[in-house]
Short mmCIF file of C-alpha atoms in Angstrom, two decimals:
data_model
loop_
_atom_site.label_atom_id
_atom_site.label_comp_id
_atom_site.label_asym_id
_atom_site.label_seq_id
_atom_site.Cartn_x
_atom_site.Cartn_y
_atom_site.Cartn_z
CA MET A 1 -34.29 -30.89 3.18
CA PHE A 2 -33.60 -27.87 4.34
CA ASP A 3 -30.78 -27.58 3.61
CA PHE A 4 -30.58 -28.83 0.27
CA VAL A 5 -32.96 -26.17 -0.98
CA LYS A 6 -30.39 -23.13 0.87
CA THR A 7 -27.69 -23.97 -1.09
CA VAL A 8 -28.36 -25.55 -3.50
CA LEU A 9 -31.84 -23.45 -5.35
CA ILE A 10 -30.72 -20.21 -3.27
CA ALA A 11 -27.12 -19.23 -2.57
CA LEU A 12 -25.64 -21.19 -5.69
CA PRO A 13 -27.72 -19.88 -8.20
CA LYS A 14 -27.36 -16.57 -6.66
CA GLY A 15 -23.67 -15.87 -6.91
CA PHE A 16 -23.95 -17.16 -10.81
CA TYR A 17 -26.46 -14.97 -10.97
CA THR A 18 -23.35 -12.48 -10.53
CA THR A 19 -21.36 -13.99 -12.77
CA PHE A 20 -23.42 -14.58 -15.37
CA LYS A 21 -25.29 -10.46 -15.68
CA HIS A 22 -21.29 -9.63 -16.17
CA LEU A 23 -21.29 -11.39 -19.54
CA PHE A 24 -22.77 -8.73 -21.52
CA LYS A 25 -21.34 -5.78 -20.48
CA LYS A 26 -18.27 -4.13 -21.91
CA PRO A 27 -15.06 -6.20 -20.31
CA VAL A 28 -12.39 -3.99 -18.59
CA THR A 29 -9.67 -5.32 -19.78
CA LEU A 30 -7.51 -3.90 -21.97
CA GLN A 31 -5.63 -6.47 -24.42
CA TYR A 32 -1.80 -5.45 -23.94
CA PRO A 33 0.77 -4.77 -26.38
CA LYS A 34 -1.72 -3.79 -28.39
CA GLU A 35 -3.75 -1.34 -26.77
CA LYS A 36 -2.05 0.80 -23.77
CA MET A 37 -3.75 2.09 -20.50
CA PRO A 38 -3.63 5.64 -20.54
CA MET A 39 -0.73 7.58 -18.51
CA ALA A 40 -1.57 10.00 -15.18
CA PRO A 41 0.00 13.67 -16.84
CA ARG A 42 1.65 12.94 -12.87
CA TYR A 43 2.91 9.92 -14.05
CA ARG A 44 6.08 9.06 -12.36
CA GLY A 45 7.85 6.89 -14.85
CA LEU A 46 11.26 6.60 -16.74
CA HIS A 47 13.79 9.81 -16.56
CA TYR A 48 14.71 12.58 -19.30
CA LEU A 49 16.45 15.32 -18.96
CA GLU A 50 15.22 18.99 -20.28
CA LYS A 51 16.35 21.20 -22.97
CA TYR A 52 16.47 25.13 -23.78
CA GLU A 53 14.83 26.14 -27.36
CA ASP A 54 17.82 27.07 -28.71
CA GLY A 55 18.98 23.93 -28.26
CA SER A 56 22.07 23.62 -25.41
CA GLU A 57 21.47 21.56 -21.88
CA ARG A 58 19.72 22.59 -18.63
CA CYS A 59 21.44 20.58 -16.14
CA VAL A 60 24.18 22.90 -14.17
CA CYS A 61 25.52 20.05 -12.43
CA CYS A 62 24.51 20.94 -8.90
CA GLY A 63 24.58 17.52 -7.41
CA LEU A 64 21.15 18.69 -5.86
CA CYS A 65 19.10 15.86 -7.55
CA ALA A 66 22.02 13.56 -6.48
CA SER A 67 21.87 14.52 -2.79
CA ALA A 68 18.30 14.08 -3.03
CA CYS A 69 17.61 10.81 -4.20
CA PRO A 70 16.82 8.83 -1.36
CA ALA A 71 18.89 5.48 -3.74
CA ASP A 72 21.81 6.52 -4.76
CA ALA A 73 21.13 5.74 -8.45
CA ILE A 74 21.95 9.50 -9.57
CA TYR A 75 25.36 10.13 -10.61
CA MET A 76 28.10 12.90 -12.39
CA GLU A 77 30.76 14.37 -12.74
CA PRO A 78 31.00 18.24 -13.93
CA ALA A 79 32.35 20.33 -16.47
CA GLU A 80 33.28 23.94 -18.08
CA ASN A 81 31.97 25.13 -21.35
CA GLU A 82 34.07 27.29 -23.22
CA LYS A 83 32.35 29.99 -22.26
CA GLY A 84 31.75 28.96 -18.78
CA GLU A 85 28.99 27.15 -18.02
CA ARG A 86 28.73 24.71 -16.06
CA TYR A 87 28.05 21.77 -17.61
CA SER A 88 27.71 17.76 -16.55
CA GLU A 89 30.32 15.82 -18.52
CA VAL A 90 28.43 12.68 -16.95
CA TYR A 91 25.23 11.75 -15.53
CA GLU A 92 24.24 8.78 -15.33
CA ILE A 93 20.82 7.16 -13.32
CA ASN A 94 20.97 3.19 -11.97
CA LEU A 95 17.80 2.37 -13.41
CA LEU A 96 18.21 -1.25 -10.96
CA ARG A 97 18.51 1.01 -7.65
CA CYS A 98 16.11 4.11 -9.31
CA ILE A 99 12.40 4.05 -6.60
CA TYR A 100 10.97 6.74 -9.36
CA CYS A 101 10.33 8.40 -5.96
CA GLY A 102 10.26 12.04 -7.79
CA PHE A 103 12.39 13.69 -5.79
CA CYS A 104 15.12 14.75 -8.31
CA GLU A 105 12.26 16.27 -10.11
CA GLU A 106 11.05 18.01 -7.53
CA ALA A 107 14.23 19.21 -6.56
CA CYS A 108 16.34 19.80 -10.09
CA PRO A 109 16.37 24.30 -9.18
CA GLU A 110 17.27 24.20 -13.12
CA GLU A 111 13.82 22.41 -14.41
CA ALA A 112 16.00 19.86 -15.47
CA ILE A 113 15.35 16.53 -14.99
CA PHE A 114 12.06 15.09 -15.00
CA LEU A 115 10.57 12.12 -15.19
CA GLY A 116 8.23 11.19 -18.38
CA HIS A 117 5.93 8.47 -19.26
CA GLU A 118 7.72 5.56 -20.37
CA TYR A 119 7.12 2.14 -18.16
CA GLU A 120 8.69 0.38 -20.72
CA PHE A 121 12.55 -0.57 -20.63
CA SER A 122 13.76 -4.37 -19.66
CA ASN A 123 16.33 -5.54 -19.72
CA ASP A 124 17.90 -8.83 -20.45
CA SER A 125 21.26 -6.41 -19.08
CA ARG A 126 22.45 -4.74 -16.70
CA ASP A 127 25.03 -3.02 -17.64
CA ALA A 128 21.54 -1.77 -20.20
CA PHE A 129 19.93 -0.11 -17.34
CA ILE A 130 22.86 2.21 -16.48
CA TYR A 131 21.53 5.29 -18.18
CA THR A 132 23.08 8.04 -20.04
CA LYS A 133 22.72 10.76 -20.38
CA GLY A 134 23.08 11.28 -24.29
CA GLN A 135 20.50 8.19 -23.86
CA MET A 136 17.89 11.45 -21.50
CA LEU A 137 18.12 14.06 -23.31
CA ALA A 138 17.09 11.51 -26.08
CA ASN A 139 14.37 10.33 -24.16
CA ARG A 140 12.42 13.90 -24.04
CA PRO A 141 9.16 13.18 -25.45
CA THR A 142 7.80 16.95 -27.73
CA LYS A 143 5.09 17.59 -25.77
CA GLU A 144 6.32 19.63 -22.28
CA LYS A 145 5.00 17.80 -19.70
CA PRO A 146 1.75 19.72 -17.91
CA PHE A 147 2.80 19.52 -14.81
CA LYS A 148 5.46 21.74 -13.68
CA LYS A 149 3.72 24.67 -12.23
CA ILE A 150 2.28 21.59 -8.95
CA ILE A 151 6.45 20.32 -8.78
CA ARG A 152 8.38 24.27 -8.20
CA LYS A 153 4.85 24.00 -5.71
CA VAL A 154 6.87 20.85 -4.09
CA ARG A 155 10.20 22.18 -4.83
CA ARG A 156 10.79 24.43 -2.10
CA ILE A 157 11.67 21.51 0.18
CA PHE A 158 15.46 21.06 -1.07
CA MET B 1 -6.53 -54.04 13.36
CA THR B 2 -6.01 -49.78 14.02
CA GLU B 3 -5.07 -50.16 17.73
CA GLY B 4 -1.39 -51.28 17.89
CA LEU B 5 -0.86 -49.57 13.58
CA ARG B 6 1.21 -46.90 14.85
CA THR B 7 2.06 -43.99 12.99
CA GLU B 8 5.06 -41.38 12.55
CA GLU B 9 4.75 -37.96 12.64
CA PHE B 10 6.41 -36.86 9.78
CA GLN B 11 7.48 -32.80 9.04
CA VAL B 12 6.02 -31.28 5.16
CA ASN B 13 7.78 -27.16 4.30
CA MET B 14 4.37 -25.03 3.81
CA GLY B 15 6.83 -22.50 1.16
CA PRO B 16 8.79 -20.44 1.10
CA HIS B 17 6.78 -19.96 -2.26
CA HIS B 18 3.30 -21.71 -1.63
CA PRO B 19 1.56 -18.93 -3.62
CA SER B 20 -1.27 -18.65 -0.38
CA THR B 21 2.15 -17.10 2.00
CA HIS B 22 1.12 -14.02 1.39
CA GLY B 23 5.10 -13.21 0.69
CA VAL B 24 7.45 -16.11 0.82
CA CYS B 25 6.53 -16.88 4.42
CA ARG B 26 8.07 -20.97 5.33
CA PHE B 27 6.04 -23.04 7.57
CA ILE B 28 7.71 -25.49 9.47
CA LEU B 29 4.71 -28.81 9.78
CA THR B 30 4.73 -31.07 12.00
CA MET B 31 2.25 -33.73 11.07
CA ASP B 32 0.34 -37.17 12.47
CA GLY B 33 -1.38 -37.74 8.89
CA GLU B 34 -3.32 -34.58 7.52
CA VAL B 35 -3.62 -33.40 10.78
CA ILE B 36 -1.01 -30.05 12.39
CA VAL B 37 1.22 -31.37 15.12
CA ARG B 38 3.08 -28.32 15.27
CA ALA B 39 3.57 -25.33 12.75
CA GLU B 40 6.73 -23.15 12.94
CA PRO B 41 7.03 -20.36 10.84
CA VAL B 42 10.26 -19.26 9.56
CA ILE B 43 10.38 -15.52 8.38
CA GLY B 44 12.49 -13.04 7.38
CA TYR B 45 12.84 -14.05 3.35
CA LEU B 46 12.02 -10.36 2.61
CA HIS B 47 14.50 -8.40 5.30
CA ARG B 48 15.50 -5.55 3.32
CA SER B 49 16.52 -3.37 6.73
CA LEU B 50 14.56 -0.86 6.32
CA GLU B 51 14.87 0.46 9.68
CA LYS B 52 18.44 0.01 9.19
CA ILE B 53 17.83 1.06 6.36
CA CYS B 54 16.55 5.35 7.61
CA GLU B 55 18.51 5.20 10.30
CA ASN B 56 21.11 6.07 7.56
CA ARG B 57 18.62 9.08 5.48
CA THR B 58 17.36 12.23 6.16
CA TYR B 59 13.49 12.39 7.74
CA ALA B 60 12.65 13.58 4.42
CA GLN B 61 13.67 10.03 2.55
CA CYS B 62 12.52 8.11 4.59
CA ILE B 63 9.15 9.25 3.25
CA PRO B 64 9.51 6.79 0.58
CA VAL B 65 11.15 4.71 1.92
CA MET B 66 7.74 3.84 4.31
CA ASP B 67 6.13 2.90 0.76
CA ARG B 68 7.93 -0.70 0.54
CA PHE B 69 7.26 -1.40 4.45
CA GLU B 70 3.89 -2.49 3.98
CA TYR B 71 2.89 -1.89 0.20
CA CYS B 72 -0.95 -2.42 -0.03
CA THR B 73 -1.61 0.31 2.56
CA SER B 74 1.48 2.40 1.61
CA MET B 75 -0.84 5.82 1.83
CA CYS B 76 -1.06 4.53 5.78
CA CYS B 77 2.51 3.90 6.15
CA ASN B 78 4.05 7.19 5.11
CA GLU B 79 1.48 8.83 7.68
CA VAL B 80 2.99 6.81 10.38
CA PHE B 81 5.47 7.55 9.26
CA ALA B 82 5.06 11.64 8.59
CA LEU B 83 2.76 11.34 12.13
CA ALA B 84 5.92 11.14 13.91
CA VAL B 85 8.34 13.45 12.84
CA GLU B 86 5.47 15.86 12.92
CA LYS B 87 4.77 14.92 16.43
CA LEU B 88 9.13 14.90 17.42
CA ALA B 89 9.36 18.41 15.62
CA GLY B 90 6.62 20.28 16.65
CA ILE B 91 4.96 20.33 12.76
CA GLU B 92 0.91 21.61 11.99
CA VAL B 93 -0.20 20.56 9.30
CA PRO B 94 -3.24 22.67 7.31
CA GLU B 95 -6.51 21.18 7.73
CA TYR B 96 -7.20 20.88 4.26
CA ALA B 97 -3.98 18.73 3.82
CA GLU B 98 -5.57 16.57 7.09
CA TYR B 99 -8.42 16.13 4.54
CA LEU B 100 -6.59 14.37 2.25
CA ARG B 101 -4.69 12.39 3.57
CA VAL B 102 -7.43 10.74 4.75
CA ILE B 103 -9.58 10.32 1.84
CA MET B 104 -5.85 8.83 1.23
CA MET B 105 -5.87 6.56 3.97
CA GLU B 106 -9.01 5.27 3.70
CA LEU B 107 -8.96 3.91 0.27
CA ASN B 108 -6.34 3.33 0.92
CA ARG B 109 -8.25 0.83 3.34
CA ILE B 110 -10.84 -0.32 1.03
CA ALA B 111 -8.36 -0.72 -1.21
CA SER B 112 -6.41 -3.28 0.64
CA HIS B 113 -9.17 -5.16 2.18
CA MET B 114 -9.89 -5.30 -2.10
CA ILE B 115 -6.71 -7.86 -1.88
CA TRP B 116 -7.94 -9.52 0.63
CA TYR B 117 -11.29 -9.98 -0.15
CA GLY B 118 -9.51 -11.73 -3.59
CA THR B 119 -7.01 -13.56 -2.46
CA THR B 120 -8.67 -14.71 0.37
CA ALA B 121 -10.78 -16.22 -2.34
CA LEU B 122 -8.25 -17.62 -4.56
CA ASP B 123 -6.92 -19.31 -1.63
CA LEU B 124 -9.87 -20.99 -1.39
CA GLY B 125 -10.51 -22.02 -5.37
CA ALA B 126 -13.07 -19.77 -6.14
CA ILE B 127 -11.11 -17.18 -8.72
CA THR B 128 -13.46 -14.94 -10.64
CA PRO B 129 -13.79 -12.64 -7.14
CA PHE B 130 -10.50 -12.15 -7.82
CA LEU B 131 -10.85 -10.24 -10.46
CA TYR B 132 -14.59 -9.11 -8.92
CA SER B 133 -11.98 -6.68 -6.58
CA PHE B 134 -9.51 -5.95 -8.24
CA ARG B 135 -11.63 -4.46 -11.36
CA GLU B 136 -12.82 -2.09 -8.84
CA ARG B 137 -9.19 -1.43 -6.63
CA GLU B 138 -8.15 -0.20 -10.41
CA ASP B 139 -10.39 2.74 -10.35
CA ILE B 140 -8.96 3.43 -6.53
CA LEU B 141 -5.37 3.39 -8.16
CA ASP B 142 -5.85 5.51 -10.82
CA MET B 143 -7.49 7.80 -8.86
CA PHE B 144 -3.83 7.34 -7.39
CA GLU B 145 -2.43 8.02 -10.31
CA MET B 146 -3.57 10.96 -11.14
CA THR B 147 -3.12 13.10 -7.51
CA CYS B 148 0.68 11.81 -6.94
CA GLY B 149 1.75 9.51 -10.28
CA GLN B 150 2.79 6.03 -8.48
CA ARG B 151 0.31 3.50 -8.54
CA LEU B 152 1.75 1.10 -5.82
CA THR B 153 4.48 3.92 -3.69
CA TYR B 154 2.56 6.67 -3.61
CA ASN B 155 5.55 8.95 -1.95
CA TYR B 156 2.73 11.20 -1.45
CA ILE B 157 2.36 12.67 1.57
CA ARG B 158 5.42 14.38 2.97
CA ILE B 159 6.22 15.72 6.91
CA GLY B 160 4.49 18.50 7.10
CA GLY B 161 1.94 17.70 4.70
CA VAL B 162 0.92 16.62 1.03
CA SER B 163 3.09 16.28 -1.69
CA LYS B 164 0.58 18.22 -4.32
CA ASP B 165 -2.51 19.07 -4.06
CA ILE B 166 -5.55 16.89 -5.73
CA PRO B 167 -6.36 16.98 -10.06
CA PRO B 168 -9.87 18.62 -10.46
CA GLU B 169 -10.71 15.61 -11.34
CA PHE B 170 -9.99 14.05 -9.23
CA ILE B 171 -13.30 14.89 -6.99
CA PRO B 172 -15.98 13.61 -9.30
CA LYS B 173 -14.32 10.40 -9.69
CA CYS B 174 -13.70 9.47 -6.68
CA LYS B 175 -17.70 9.96 -6.04
CA GLU B 176 -18.90 8.13 -9.40
CA PHE B 177 -16.85 5.48 -7.20
CA LEU B 178 -18.78 5.97 -3.99
CA ALA B 179 -21.67 6.23 -5.62
CA THR B 180 -21.30 2.39 -6.62
CA ILE B 181 -18.79 1.04 -3.91
CA ASP B 182 -21.81 -0.16 -2.21
CA HIS B 183 -23.29 -1.62 -4.97
CA LYS B 184 -20.61 -3.12 -5.58
CA ILE B 185 -19.80 -4.67 -2.21
CA ASP B 186 -22.55 -6.29 -2.26
CA ASP B 187 -21.84 -8.40 -5.26
CA TYR B 188 -18.86 -9.17 -3.44
CA GLU B 189 -21.26 -10.55 -0.85
CA ARG B 190 -23.58 -12.50 -2.75
CA MET B 191 -21.02 -14.07 -3.90
CA LEU B 192 -19.14 -15.09 -0.90
CA THR B 193 -21.05 -14.29 1.77
CA GLU B 194 -24.00 -17.42 1.67
CA ASN B 195 -22.01 -19.12 -0.20
CA PRO B 196 -21.94 -22.91 1.11
CA ILE B 197 -19.01 -24.19 0.92
CA PHE B 198 -17.40 -21.00 1.72
CA MET B 199 -19.02 -20.85 4.60
CA VAL B 200 -17.94 -24.69 5.62
CA ARG B 201 -14.48 -24.00 4.97
CA ASN B 202 -14.04 -21.24 7.52
CA LYS B 203 -16.72 -21.05 10.21
CA GLY B 204 -15.74 -22.41 13.14
CA VAL B 205 -12.23 -22.80 11.46
CA GLY B 206 -9.25 -21.10 13.26
CA THR B 207 -10.98 -19.57 15.86
CA LEU B 208 -9.15 -16.70 17.75
CA SER B 209 -10.01 -16.10 21.90
CA PRO B 210 -10.68 -12.33 22.79
CA GLU B 211 -7.84 -13.32 25.82
CA MET B 212 -5.22 -15.07 23.35
CA ALA B 213 -6.05 -12.17 20.96
CA ILE B 214 -4.24 -9.52 23.27
CA ALA B 215 -1.99 -11.80 24.74
CA TYR B 216 -0.53 -11.81 21.47
CA GLY B 217 -0.60 -8.42 20.63
CA VAL B 218 -3.42 -8.81 17.19
CA SER B 219 -5.29 -5.95 16.44
CA GLY B 220 -6.76 -4.65 13.59
CA PRO B 221 -10.04 -7.07 12.07
CA SER B 222 -8.59 -10.14 12.98
CA LEU B 223 -9.13 -8.50 17.35
CA ARG B 224 -12.66 -7.14 16.38
CA ALA B 225 -13.71 -9.53 14.63
CA SER B 226 -12.49 -11.46 18.20
CA GLY B 227 -15.66 -9.31 19.69
CA ILE B 228 -13.22 -6.32 21.24
CA LYS B 229 -13.86 -3.81 19.89
CA TYR B 230 -10.27 -1.86 19.30
CA ASP B 231 -9.97 1.26 16.47
CA LEU B 232 -7.23 3.52 17.13
CA ARG B 233 -8.90 5.87 15.11
CA ARG B 234 -11.82 5.66 17.77
CA ASP B 235 -9.90 5.10 21.20
CA ASP B 236 -6.68 7.69 20.20
CA PRO B 237 -7.72 9.40 17.24
CA TYR B 238 -4.89 10.64 15.67
CA SER B 239 -5.51 13.69 11.97
CA ILE B 240 -8.39 14.25 12.19
CA TYR B 241 -10.71 11.70 12.40
CA ASN B 242 -12.68 12.46 15.79
CA ARG B 243 -14.84 14.79 12.73
CA PHE B 244 -16.22 11.76 11.38
CA LYS B 245 -19.13 9.78 12.72
CA PHE B 246 -18.11 4.98 11.16
CA ASP B 247 -18.86 2.45 13.36
CA ILE B 248 -16.42 0.22 13.82
CA PRO B 249 -18.17 -3.86 13.63
CA VAL B 250 -17.38 -5.72 16.00
CA CYS B 251 -18.18 -9.53 15.59
CA HIS B 252 -18.31 -12.70 19.32
CA ASN B 253 -16.30 -15.21 17.70
CA GLY B 254 -13.22 -15.33 16.53
CA ASP B 255 -13.17 -17.77 13.29
CA CYS B 256 -12.39 -16.90 10.00
CA TYR B 257 -15.65 -16.28 9.32
CA ASP B 258 -16.39 -12.78 11.54
CA ARG B 259 -12.78 -11.60 10.45
CA TYR B 260 -14.38 -12.41 7.04
CA ILE B 261 -17.67 -10.17 8.06
CA ILE B 262 -15.02 -7.67 9.85
CA ARG B 263 -14.31 -6.43 6.61
CA ILE B 264 -16.35 -6.17 4.59
CA LYS B 265 -17.78 -4.08 7.06
CA GLU B 266 -14.86 -2.23 7.14
CA MET B 267 -15.21 -1.49 3.42
CA ARG B 268 -18.95 0.14 3.88
CA GLU B 269 -17.13 2.39 6.51
CA SER B 270 -14.53 3.49 5.01
CA ALA B 271 -16.74 4.74 2.16
CA LYS B 272 -18.34 6.55 5.07
CA ILE B 273 -16.02 8.44 6.27
CA VAL B 274 -14.23 9.14 2.37
CA ARG B 275 -17.82 10.70 1.33
CA GLN B 276 -17.84 12.64 5.01
CA ALA B 277 -14.78 13.82 4.38
CA LEU B 278 -15.11 14.43 0.93
CA GLU B 279 -18.46 17.33 2.25
CA GLN B 280 -16.03 18.38 4.83
CA LEU B 281 -12.82 19.62 2.18
CA PRO B 282 -12.59 23.06 2.78
CA ASN B 283 -12.86 24.54 -0.35
CA ALA B 284 -10.69 27.79 0.69
CA GLU B 285 -7.36 29.38 -0.08
CA VAL B 286 -5.67 25.59 -1.24
CA ASN B 287 -2.96 25.17 1.50
CA THR B 288 -1.29 21.40 1.18
CA GLY B 289 1.42 22.20 3.50
CA LYS B 290 4.46 23.93 4.02
CA MET B 291 6.80 20.55 3.94
CA VAL B 292 9.50 20.16 5.92
CA LYS B 293 13.79 20.98 4.53
CA ALA B 294 16.05 18.36 3.26
CA ASN B 295 18.03 19.38 6.15
CA PHE B 296 16.06 19.70 9.09
CA LYS B 297 16.97 18.18 12.06
CA PRO B 298 14.26 17.79 15.07
CA ALA B 299 15.30 18.53 18.19
CA LYS B 300 17.10 15.85 20.40
CA GLY B 301 12.92 13.60 22.29
CA GLU B 302 11.83 11.13 21.33
CA VAL B 303 8.29 9.48 20.48
CA TYR B 304 6.17 6.76 19.55
CA SER B 305 2.97 7.43 16.72
CA ARG B 306 1.05 4.65 15.86
CA ILE B 307 -1.70 4.41 13.06
CA GLU B 308 -4.62 2.52 12.23
CA ASN B 309 -3.46 -0.07 9.33
CA SER B 310 -6.15 -2.02 7.80
CA ARG B 311 -4.01 -4.84 9.83
CA GLY B 312 -4.18 -3.32 13.08
CA GLU B 313 -2.21 -1.16 14.66
CA MET B 314 0.93 -0.47 12.79
CA GLY B 315 3.79 2.27 14.55
CA VAL B 316 6.29 3.84 14.18
CA TYR B 317 9.21 4.97 16.64
CA ILE B 318 11.88 7.29 16.29
CA GLN B 319 14.65 8.43 18.74
CA SER B 320 16.35 11.67 17.12
CA THR B 321 19.55 12.96 19.12
CA GLY B 322 18.94 16.82 17.73
CA ASP B 323 21.62 17.34 15.67
CA THR B 324 21.94 15.33 12.63
CA LYS B 325 19.26 14.98 10.11
CA LYS B 326 19.08 11.47 10.08
CA PRO B 327 17.30 9.64 12.68
CA LEU B 328 19.24 8.31 15.09
CA ARG B 329 16.93 4.58 15.49
CA VAL B 330 13.94 3.87 13.30
CA LYS B 331 11.29 1.47 15.02
CA MET B 332 8.23 -0.05 13.11
CA ARG B 333 5.86 -2.59 13.93
CA GLY B 334 2.84 -3.85 12.13
CA GLY B 335 0.36 -5.56 12.34
CA SER B 336 0.61 -8.87 10.78
CA TYR B 337 4.20 -9.42 12.54
CA ASN B 338 2.08 -10.23 15.77
CA GLN B 339 -0.54 -11.72 13.69
CA LEU B 340 1.59 -14.91 12.19
CA GLN B 341 2.57 -15.69 16.27
CA VAL B 342 -0.57 -16.57 17.15
CA MET B 343 -0.59 -18.37 14.33
CA PRO B 344 1.00 -21.38 15.63
CA GLU B 345 -1.23 -21.62 17.99
CA LEU B 346 -4.38 -21.54 15.53
CA VAL B 347 -3.81 -24.24 12.90
CA LYS B 348 -2.84 -27.22 15.75
CA GLY B 349 -5.23 -29.43 15.22
CA VAL B 350 -6.53 -28.80 12.28
CA LYS B 351 -5.53 -30.05 8.34
CA ILE B 352 -3.08 -28.59 6.42
CA ALA B 353 -6.36 -27.07 4.00
CA ASP B 354 -7.24 -25.08 6.78
CA VAL B 355 -3.53 -23.75 7.75
CA VAL B 356 -4.35 -21.14 3.81
CA ALA B 357 -7.70 -20.74 5.67
CA ILE B 358 -6.27 -19.97 8.97
CA MET B 359 -3.74 -17.83 7.62
CA ALA B 360 -5.66 -15.72 4.45
CA SER B 361 -8.04 -14.76 7.07
CA LEU B 362 -5.16 -13.30 9.38
CA ASP B 363 -4.49 -10.39 6.48
CA ILE B 364 -0.64 -11.73 6.73
CA ILE B 365 1.55 -9.77 4.87
CA MET B 366 5.45 -10.69 4.27
CA PRO B 367 6.74 -7.18 3.94
CA GLU B 368 5.24 -5.94 7.19
CA VAL B 369 7.03 -9.24 9.44
CA ASP B 370 10.83 -9.59 7.80
CA ARG B 371 10.70 -5.06 7.10
#
């Protein structure tokens, strides 16, 4: 009898009380495709390549990002333009290999490559995940990444 | 009538894609009716050869690889590798960075126990606790995201310090979280601790005796539930754990229910440590540490470092030849491996539904087993 009282009249209502309490609270979930979670400024998502104000590329194809990459995801081929400046003719990131550790943005001495805030890039073919230079330049957000100073501090390790 | 009736033993494959195996683990269960006679775990479905990958990377590049070692507590994985290399090369970590490390590790431990709490209840058929614990875990992940930019694989603790300072909004958010966490854990307890169904499923099930636990090398909360007060944070203090006051909860029965109680108590203790760390956090000149260069070569030698992870002792053994920037040998030790080895002993003679309860309560996570 005592067991019955303890179980049915005390313990179970106690648990249900906790559950029902939340009926009257604001939900903590988001309706995902319609609403999106704001990402933190430091979030590491899809990469992009930065440009100078006059529209020329920052990347000089030094290869530091490729050597810092723990997943061997970056492939690049250097070339020289008519002014004798180095630039990367081919710059590809294999997004299937990339582990989004952020070492490339920390390694880059020219502040050319950054990890942006985009995280929806699913596709149904493997070829689509070879992320080319044109795509990376086009992916550039309008706003500057706000925490460049922090990355600059980390940069001294490479 | 039943005297002459003989039944045959038969084999049941549980997993590899069973939702309660927390990863991909396969059990070959030999059954007599519904009672288990023998159980044999088959591991290796999640093998990614992390040790070999580490041997082909520089020391700094190993840190993001270590994130994948045990993805529920990536901060601890980062710490154990960084600790080993620091020991090997004699690198000193600034005090401020040590505090940040402890705060992150303890928050990560709470997050890991929350996953455990939710999935255990889920395995036993209760869905609500899962939603509750993941709600609070979200707050912790938000804090990690604002600090290091990632929600699961942090790559935050580096050799010689931490990669980034915490943002200014971190401390208010963390304090807000700590102010409510105790009430939230009260909520958790109200749902399961005295729940009659939960008690029947867990009390007296899968009793692990202290002798057996030691013989199999079980560590962490599962060991403390068997009555042995052994916690590396107290017994072999690493980082700055000797500066904090915290209890090490111990239970004495060693059954699934005790393993539940221990982890609930540990969440409160971890919150206590974070509170103390935030209070003591030095706010003088911010120095998150001088991290090692990419071409850094430690001296010749070997080192083993170990920390108390949420699933037991986690260790890394590194052998360095002294003339390359890559380690010669890296060996990782995870607590889950030993806890999986003790499973066949615990499930002998129980019903098949209890296998799920025992496996959930031991908190086995397969990436740590297979590496």
